[in-house]
CSV table of C-alpha atoms in Angstrom, one decimal:
chain,number,residue,atom,x,y,z
A,1,MET,CA,164.6,82.4,46.9
A,2,THR,CA,161.9,85.0,47.9
A,3,GLU,CA,159.9,85.8,51.0
A,4,ALA,CA,157.5,88.4,52.4
A,5,LEU,CA,158.6,91.2,54.7
A,6,ASN,CA,156.8,91.4,58.1
A,7,ASP,CA,155.1,94.3,59.6
A,8,SER,CA,156.9,96.3,62.3
A,9,ALA,CA,156.3,95.6,66.0
A,10,THR,CA,155.2,97.8,68.7
A,11,ALA,CA,157.6,100.1,70.6
A,12,PRO,CA,158.5,99.3,74.2
A,13,ASP,CA,157.9,101.5,77.1
A,14,PHE,CA,160.8,100.7,79.4
A,15,ASP,CA,164.3,102.2,80.1
A,16,LEU,CA,166.5,100.7,77.5
A,17,ARG,CA,169.6,101.5,79.5
A,18,ASP,CA,168.6,98.8,82.0
A,19,LEU,CA,168.9,96.0,79.3
A,20,PRO,CA,171.9,93.9,79.2
A,21,LYS,CA,173.7,94.7,76.0
A,22,VAL,CA,176.5,93.1,74.0
A,23,SER,CA,179.1,95.4,72.1
A,24,LEU,CA,181.0,93.7,69.3
A,25,HIS,CA,182.0,96.7,67.1
A,26,ASP,CA,183.5,99.6,69.1
A,27,HIS,CA,186.7,101.3,68.6
A,28,LEU,CA,188.9,102.2,71.5
A,29,ASP,CA,190.3,105.5,69.8
A,30,GLY,CA,186.7,106.4,69.1
A,31,GLY,CA,185.3,106.2,72.4
A,32,LEU,CA,187.3,108.6,74.6
A,33,ARG,CA,185.9,111.1,77.1
A,34,PRO,CA,186.5,114.7,76.0
A,35,ALA,CA,187.6,115.7,79.4
A,36,THR,CA,190.3,112.8,79.3
A,37,ILE,CA,191.4,114.0,75.8
A,38,ILE,CA,192.0,117.5,77.2
A,39,GLU,CA,194.0,116.3,80.3
A,40,LEU,CA,196.1,113.8,78.2
A,41,ALA,CA,196.7,116.4,75.4
A,42,ALA,CA,198.1,118.9,78.1
A,43,ALA,CA,200.3,116.2,79.3
A,44,VAL,CA,201.9,115.5,76.1
A,45,GLY,CA,201.7,119.0,74.6
A,46,HIS,CA,199.2,118.2,71.8
A,47,ASP,CA,196.9,121.0,70.6
A,48,LEU,CA,193.2,120.5,70.5
A,49,PRO,CA,190.4,122.3,68.8
A,50,SER,CA,189.0,123.2,72.1
A,51,THR,CA,190.0,122.8,75.8
A,52,ASP,CA,186.4,123.0,77.0
A,53,PRO,CA,184.9,119.4,77.3
A,54,VAL,CA,181.5,120.3,76.0
A,55,ALA,CA,182.8,122.2,73.1
A,56,LEU,CA,185.3,119.6,72.3
A,57,GLY,CA,182.6,116.9,72.4
A,58,GLN,CA,180.5,119.1,70.0
A,59,TRP,CA,183.4,119.4,67.7
A,60,PHE,CA,183.9,115.8,67.5
A,61,ARG,CA,180.2,115.2,66.7
A,62,ASP,CA,180.1,118.1,64.1
A,63,SER,CA,183.1,116.8,62.4
A,64,ALA,CA,181.5,113.4,62.1
A,65,ASP,CA,178.2,115.0,60.8
A,66,SER,CA,180.0,117.2,58.4
A,67,GLY,CA,179.8,115.0,55.3
A,68,SER,CA,183.6,115.5,54.9
A,69,LEU,CA,185.8,112.5,55.1
A,70,VAL,CA,188.7,114.7,55.9
A,71,ARG,CA,187.1,116.2,59.0
A,72,TYR,CA,185.9,112.9,60.1
A,73,LEU,CA,189.4,111.2,59.9
A,74,GLU,CA,191.0,114.3,61.5
A,75,THR,CA,189.1,113.5,64.8
A,76,PHE,CA,191.1,110.3,65.2
A,77,ASP,CA,194.4,112.4,64.9
A,78,HIS,CA,193.5,113.9,68.2
A,79,THR,CA,192.4,110.7,70.1
A,80,ILE,CA,195.3,108.6,68.8
A,81,ALA,CA,197.7,111.5,69.7
A,82,VAL,CA,196.9,111.2,73.4
A,83,MET,CA,197.1,107.4,73.4
A,84,GLN,CA,200.8,107.1,72.8
A,85,THR,CA,202.0,106.4,76.4
A,86,ARG,CA,201.5,103.5,78.8
A,87,GLU,CA,199.7,105.8,81.2
A,88,GLY,CA,197.4,107.2,78.5
A,89,LEU,CA,196.5,103.7,77.2
A,90,ILE,CA,195.7,102.4,80.5
A,91,ARG,CA,193.4,105.3,81.5
A,92,VAL,CA,191.5,105.3,78.2
A,93,ALA,CA,191.0,101.6,78.4
A,94,LYS,CA,189.7,101.7,82.0
A,95,GLU,CA,187.3,104.6,81.1
A,96,PHE,CA,186.2,102.7,78.1
A,97,VAL,CA,185.1,99.8,80.1
A,98,GLU,CA,183.5,102.0,82.8
A,99,ASP,CA,181.3,103.8,80.2
A,100,LEU,CA,180.3,100.5,78.5
A,101,ALA,CA,179.0,99.3,81.9
A,102,ASP,CA,177.1,102.6,82.6
A,103,ASP,CA,175.4,101.8,79.2
A,104,GLY,CA,174.3,98.5,80.4
A,105,VAL,CA,176.9,96.4,78.4
A,106,VAL,CA,177.7,93.1,80.1
A,107,TYR,CA,180.1,91.8,77.4
A,108,GLY,CA,182.2,93.9,74.9
A,109,GLU,CA,184.9,93.5,72.4
A,110,VAL,CA,187.1,96.7,71.9
A,111,ARG,CA,189.0,96.9,68.6
A,112,TRP,CA,192.0,99.0,68.1
A,113,ALA,CA,195.3,99.0,66.0
A,114,PRO,CA,198.3,98.6,68.2
A,115,GLU,CA,200.6,99.9,65.2
A,116,GLN,CA,199.1,103.3,65.7
A,117,HIS,CA,200.2,103.8,69.2
A,118,LEU,CA,204.1,103.4,68.9
A,119,GLN,CA,205.2,107.2,68.5
A,120,LYS,CA,206.5,107.4,72.1
A,121,GLY,CA,208.8,104.3,71.9
A,122,LEU,CA,206.4,101.7,73.2
A,123,THR,CA,206.5,98.3,71.5
A,124,LEU,CA,203.6,96.4,70.1
A,125,ASP,CA,203.5,93.9,73.0
A,126,GLU,CA,203.9,96.9,75.4
A,127,VAL,CA,200.8,98.8,74.1
A,128,VAL,CA,198.7,95.6,74.0
A,129,GLU,CA,199.8,94.9,77.7
A,130,ALA,CA,198.9,98.4,78.7
A,131,VAL,CA,195.3,98.3,77.1
A,132,GLN,CA,194.8,95.0,78.8
A,133,GLU,CA,195.8,96.4,82.1
A,134,GLY,CA,193.4,99.2,81.6
A,135,LEU,CA,190.6,96.8,80.7
A,136,GLU,CA,191.1,94.7,83.6
A,137,ALA,CA,191.3,97.7,85.9
A,138,GLY,CA,187.9,98.8,84.4
A,139,MET,CA,186.2,95.4,84.9
A,140,ALA,CA,187.5,95.5,88.5
A,141,ALA,CA,186.0,98.9,89.1
A,142,VAL,CA,182.6,97.7,87.6
A,143,GLU,CA,182.6,94.8,89.7
A,144,GLU,CA,183.3,96.8,92.7
A,145,SER,CA,180.2,98.7,92.0
A,146,GLY,CA,178.0,95.6,91.9
A,147,ARG,CA,177.8,95.1,88.3
A,148,GLU,CA,179.2,92.7,85.9
A,149,ILE,CA,181.1,93.2,82.5
A,150,GLN,CA,183.6,91.2,80.5
A,151,VAL,CA,185.7,92.8,77.8
A,152,GLY,CA,188.3,91.4,75.2
A,153,GLN,CA,190.5,93.0,72.7
A,154,LEU,CA,190.1,92.7,68.9
A,155,ILE,CA,193.7,93.2,67.7
A,156,THR,CA,193.5,95.3,64.5
A,157,ALA,CA,195.7,95.8,61.4
A,158,MET,CA,195.4,98.8,59.2
A,159,ARG,CA,194.5,98.1,55.7
A,160,HIS,CA,196.8,100.6,54.1
A,161,ALA,CA,200.0,99.3,56.0
A,162,ASP,CA,202.0,96.3,55.4
A,163,ARG,CA,202.2,94.8,58.9
A,164,GLY,CA,199.4,92.3,58.6
A,165,GLN,CA,201.5,89.2,59.4
A,166,GLU,CA,203.2,91.1,62.3
A,167,ILE,CA,199.8,92.1,63.8
A,168,ALA,CA,198.3,88.7,63.4
A,169,GLU,CA,201.3,87.1,65.3
A,170,LEU,CA,200.8,89.6,67.9
A,171,ALA,CA,197.2,88.8,68.3
A,172,VAL,CA,197.9,85.2,68.6
A,173,ARG,CA,200.7,85.8,71.1
A,174,HIS,CA,198.1,87.5,73.3
A,175,ARG,CA,195.3,85.1,72.9
A,176,ASP,CA,195.4,83.9,76.4
A,177,LYS,CA,196.2,87.3,77.7
A,178,GLY,CA,193.2,89.3,76.7
A,179,ALA,CA,193.2,89.1,72.9
A,180,VAL,CA,189.8,87.4,71.5
A,181,GLY,CA,190.1,88.0,67.9
A,182,PHE,CA,191.7,89.9,64.9
A,183,ASP,CA,190.4,92.6,62.6
A,184,ILE,CA,191.5,94.7,59.7
A,185,ALA,CA,190.3,98.3,59.5
A,186,GLY,CA,191.0,101.6,57.6
A,187,ALA,CA,190.5,102.5,54.0
A,188,GLU,CA,188.4,99.7,52.7
A,189,LEU,CA,188.1,100.7,49.0
A,190,GLY,CA,191.2,99.7,47.2
A,191,PHE,CA,192.6,97.6,50.2
A,192,PRO,CA,190.7,94.3,50.1
A,193,ALA,CA,191.2,91.4,52.6
A,194,SER,CA,193.2,89.7,49.9
A,195,ARG,CA,196.2,91.9,50.9
A,196,PHE,CA,196.3,90.1,54.1
A,197,ARG,CA,195.8,86.7,52.7
A,198,ASP,CA,198.9,85.2,54.4
A,199,ALA,CA,198.0,86.7,57.7
A,200,PHE,CA,194.5,85.3,57.7
A,201,THR,CA,196.0,81.9,56.7
A,202,TYR,CA,198.3,82.1,59.7
A,203,LEU,CA,195.2,83.0,61.9
A,204,ALA,CA,193.3,80.1,60.6
A,205,GLU,CA,196.2,77.6,61.2
A,206,ASN,CA,196.4,78.9,64.6
A,207,ASN,CA,192.5,78.6,65.2
A,208,PHE,CA,192.1,82.3,65.9
A,209,PRO,CA,189.0,84.1,64.9
A,210,ALA,CA,188.7,87.1,62.6
A,211,THR,CA,186.1,89.7,62.0
A,212,VAL,CA,186.7,91.9,58.9
A,213,HIS,CA,185.5,95.4,58.1
A,214,ALA,CA,183.7,95.1,54.9
A,215,GLY,CA,180.5,96.3,53.2
A,216,GLU,CA,181.0,99.8,54.7
A,217,ALA,CA,183.0,101.9,52.2
A,218,ASP,CA,183.0,99.3,49.6
A,219,GLY,CA,180.5,96.9,48.2
A,220,LEU,CA,179.9,93.2,47.5
A,221,ALA,CA,183.4,92.4,46.1
A,222,SER,CA,184.8,93.5,49.5
A,223,ILE,CA,182.4,91.3,51.4
A,224,GLN,CA,183.3,88.3,49.1
A,225,SER,CA,187.1,88.9,49.8
A,226,ALA,CA,186.4,89.2,53.6
A,227,LEU,CA,184.8,85.8,53.4
A,228,VAL,CA,187.2,84.0,51.1
A,229,ASP,CA,190.6,85.6,51.7
A,230,GLY,CA,189.8,86.8,55.3
A,231,ARG,CA,187.9,83.7,56.5
A,232,ALA,CA,185.7,86.2,58.3
A,233,LEU,CA,183.4,84.8,60.9
A,234,ARG,CA,181.7,88.3,61.3
A,235,LEU,CA,181.4,91.2,59.0
A,236,GLY,CA,182.3,94.7,60.4
A,237,HIS,CA,179.3,96.7,59.3
A,238,GLY,CA,178.5,94.3,56.5
A,239,VAL,CA,175.5,96.6,55.7
A,240,ARG,CA,176.1,96.9,51.9
A,241,ILE,CA,175.2,93.2,51.7
A,242,ALA,CA,171.8,94.7,51.1
A,243,GLU,CA,172.9,95.5,47.6
A,244,ASP,CA,172.6,91.9,46.8
A,245,VAL,CA,169.0,91.8,48.0
A,246,THR,CA,166.1,93.0,45.8
A,247,VAL,CA,162.7,94.0,47.1
A,248,ASP,CA,159.8,94.1,44.7
A,249,PHE,CA,156.3,95.1,45.9
A,250,GLU,CA,153.3,93.2,44.9
A,251,ALA,CA,149.6,93.8,45.7
A,252,ASP,CA,147.8,91.0,47.6
A,253,ASP,CA,144.1,90.1,47.3
A,254,ASP,CA,143.1,93.0,49.6
A,255,GLY,CA,145.1,95.4,47.6
A,256,GLU,CA,147.9,95.7,50.3
A,257,GLN,CA,151.5,96.1,49.2
A,258,ILE,CA,153.7,93.1,50.1
A,259,GLY,CA,157.4,93.3,49.6
A,260,MET,CA,158.9,90.1,48.1
A,261,VAL,CA,162.5,89.7,48.7
A,262,SER,CA,165.1,88.0,46.4
A,263,PHE,CA,168.5,87.1,47.5
A,264,GLY,CA,171.7,87.0,45.4
A,265,THR,CA,174.2,84.2,45.9
A,266,LEU,CA,176.3,86.2,48.2
A,267,ALA,CA,173.5,87.6,50.3
A,268,ALA,CA,172.0,84.1,50.6
A,269,TRP,CA,175.3,82.6,51.8
A,270,VAL,CA,175.8,85.3,54.4
A,271,ARG,CA,172.2,84.9,55.6
A,272,ASP,CA,171.8,81.1,55.5
A,273,ARG,CA,175.2,80.6,57.4
A,274,GLY,CA,174.4,83.1,60.0
A,275,ILE,CA,177.5,85.2,59.4
A,276,ALA,CA,177.0,88.1,61.8
A,277,LEU,CA,176.6,91.7,60.6
A,278,GLU,CA,178.1,94.2,63.0
A,279,VAL,CA,175.8,97.1,62.1
A,280,CYS,CA,176.3,100.5,63.3
A,281,PRO,CA,173.2,102.6,62.4
A,282,SER,CA,174.3,106.2,63.2
A,283,SER,CA,177.8,105.8,62.0
A,284,ASN,CA,176.5,104.1,58.8
A,285,LEU,CA,174.4,107.1,58.0
A,286,GLN,CA,177.3,109.6,58.8
A,287,THR,CA,179.9,107.8,56.7
A,288,GLY,CA,177.7,107.3,53.7
A,289,ALA,CA,177.7,103.5,54.0
A,290,ILE,CA,173.9,103.5,53.3
A,291,ALA,CA,173.9,106.5,50.7
A,292,SER,CA,172.7,104.3,48.0
A,293,PHE,CA,169.6,103.5,50.1
A,294,GLY,CA,168.8,107.0,51.2
A,295,ASP,CA,170.0,110.0,53.3
A,296,ASP,CA,168.2,109.4,56.6
A,297,ILE,CA,168.0,106.7,59.2
A,298,SER,CA,164.6,105.5,57.9
A,299,ALA,CA,166.3,104.4,54.7
A,300,HIS,CA,168.8,102.2,56.6
A,301,PRO,CA,168.5,98.6,55.2
A,302,ILE,CA,168.9,97.2,58.7
A,303,ASP,CA,165.2,96.5,59.1
A,304,MET,CA,164.9,94.7,55.9
A,305,LEU,CA,167.9,92.6,56.7
A,306,TYR,CA,166.7,91.8,60.1
A,307,GLN,CA,163.1,91.0,59.1
A,308,THR,CA,164.4,88.6,56.3
A,309,GLY,CA,166.6,86.6,58.8
A,310,PHE,CA,170.3,88.0,58.5
A,311,ASN,CA,172.1,87.7,61.7
A,312,VAL,CA,172.1,91.4,62.6
A,313,THR,CA,173.9,92.7,65.6
A,314,ILE,CA,173.8,96.3,66.9
A,315,ASN,CA,176.8,98.4,67.6
A,316,THR,CA,178.0,101.9,68.0
A,317,ASP,CA,181.4,102.0,66.0
A,318,ASN,CA,182.7,105.4,67.4
A,319,ARG,CA,180.8,106.6,70.5
A,320,LEU,CA,182.7,109.9,70.7
A,321,MET,CA,182.5,110.9,67.0
A,322,SER,CA,178.9,109.7,66.5
A,323,GLY,CA,177.8,111.0,70.0
A,324,VAL,CA,175.9,107.7,70.7
A,325,THR,CA,175.7,104.9,73.2
A,326,LEU,CA,174.2,101.4,72.5
A,327,THR,CA,171.3,102.5,74.4
A,328,ASP,CA,170.9,105.4,72.0
A,329,GLU,CA,171.2,103.1,69.0
A,330,PHE,CA,168.5,100.9,70.4
A,331,ASN,CA,166.3,103.9,70.9
A,332,LEU,CA,166.8,104.9,67.4
A,333,LEU,CA,165.6,101.6,66.1
A,334,VAL,CA,162.6,101.7,68.5
A,335,GLU,CA,161.7,105.1,67.2
A,336,THR,CA,162.4,104.5,63.5
A,337,PHE,CA,161.1,100.9,63.1
A,338,ASP,CA,158.9,100.3,66.1
A,339,TYR,CA,161.1,97.6,67.6
A,340,ASP,CA,159.8,96.0,70.8
A,341,LEU,CA,161.2,94.0,73.7
A,342,ASP,CA,161.3,90.8,71.6
A,343,ASP,CA,163.2,92.5,68.8
A,344,LEU,CA,165.8,94.0,71.2
A,345,LEU,CA,166.3,90.7,72.8
A,346,GLU,CA,166.8,88.9,69.5
A,347,LEU,CA,169.3,91.4,68.4
A,348,THR,CA,171.1,91.2,71.6
A,349,LEU,CA,171.1,87.3,71.6
A,350,ASN,CA,172.4,87.5,67.9
A,351,ALA,CA,175.5,89.4,69.3
A,352,ALA,CA,175.9,87.2,72.3
A,353,GLU,CA,176.0,84.2,70.0
A,354,ALA,CA,178.4,85.7,67.6
A,355,ALA,CA,180.8,86.8,70.4
A,356,PHE,CA,184.3,85.4,70.3
A,357,LEU,CA,183.9,83.4,73.4
A,358,PRO,CA,184.2,79.7,74.4
A,359,LEU,CA,180.9,77.8,74.1
A,360,GLU,CA,180.4,77.6,77.8
A,361,GLU,CA,180.9,81.3,78.3
A,362,LYS,CA,178.6,82.0,75.4
A,363,GLU,CA,175.9,79.9,76.8
A,364,ALA,CA,176.2,81.6,80.2
A,365,LEU,CA,175.9,85.0,78.6
A,366,VAL,CA,172.9,83.9,76.7
A,367,GLU,CA,171.2,82.6,79.7
A,368,TYR,CA,172.0,85.8,81.8
A,369,ILE,CA,170.4,88.0,79.0
A,370,ASN,CA,167.4,85.8,78.7
A,371,GLU,CA,166.8,85.9,82.4
A,372,ALA,CA,167.2,89.7,82.5
A,373,TYR,CA,164.7,90.1,79.7
A,374,ALA,CA,162.3,87.8,81.4
A,375,ASN,CA,162.4,89.8,84.5
A,376,LEU,CA,161.2,92.8,82.6
A,377,ALA,CA,158.5,91.1,80.8
């Protein structure tokens, strides 16, 4: 199938931070405040690259931008190290919610891997309970300030470990106590979703939704495995689905170049069935997920995917490492692709409709977002 690419829209002239947002792909251990890391590190005796909040924040951003995967992964050694106690987890989760609310987020799903937070003797259930306590404290604090936010947990299993079934059972165990979905994360290349086939079958048997990191550090085969073996309802990043899309330019009668788009069978399946792509623009550039398309944000295939009908959602991935908020990511799209209010509304509604929420709550969220945008128009 083929179709023409549309022209870009006109940039908006309003404060994007005021817009209600939905965050579907945001890692708890990638969203700490530098000052909090310093205080928690001092309490547990963990050494940091700097004990100055500004310098430490810059170190995280520089490491993420270094082009070195080793340096990028080192950043998580420091955040995870200070998230090994009940008190540390509660504080990080509470501040996470407050920071989302300050960015205009009204619904968020926070993903994290409980198996990485057991070094001080806490059990899997205890760490999930601690994070939930922090999330609820954060939501209460936001409500007290006159704002609204709802946040759920995406319980994540690490791809290189062999605890998939255990973590899947943990997620289902907490389904009515804050857990809204399941995810697998970590090294994608060489660790396909098929390694967790039994766990995903268990989740399906228990009617528990899954999103799968795929199409970031690996290509189409990883996406295929996420859909078949992982029964993924959403794709974490998923940006490399663009490798199954071909754009050919042809001149029209006036000599203007028109991009004609052809879809491979996998891309057509993902697009036609509305499988949500949890795209993280800045992170995709930093991690090399879009390296085959170019080396700057203007080469990101997000605009092509959006224009041709893929269910694109906008996310931050790791706010600390990338030094971004969801507002920043929206601004980036406005500046790069001339997106306007209608574009941002559509992207936000995509995320709301892909959220792991009951239908009634999802409809209420969509109505809230539409009304807020209508008041700005």
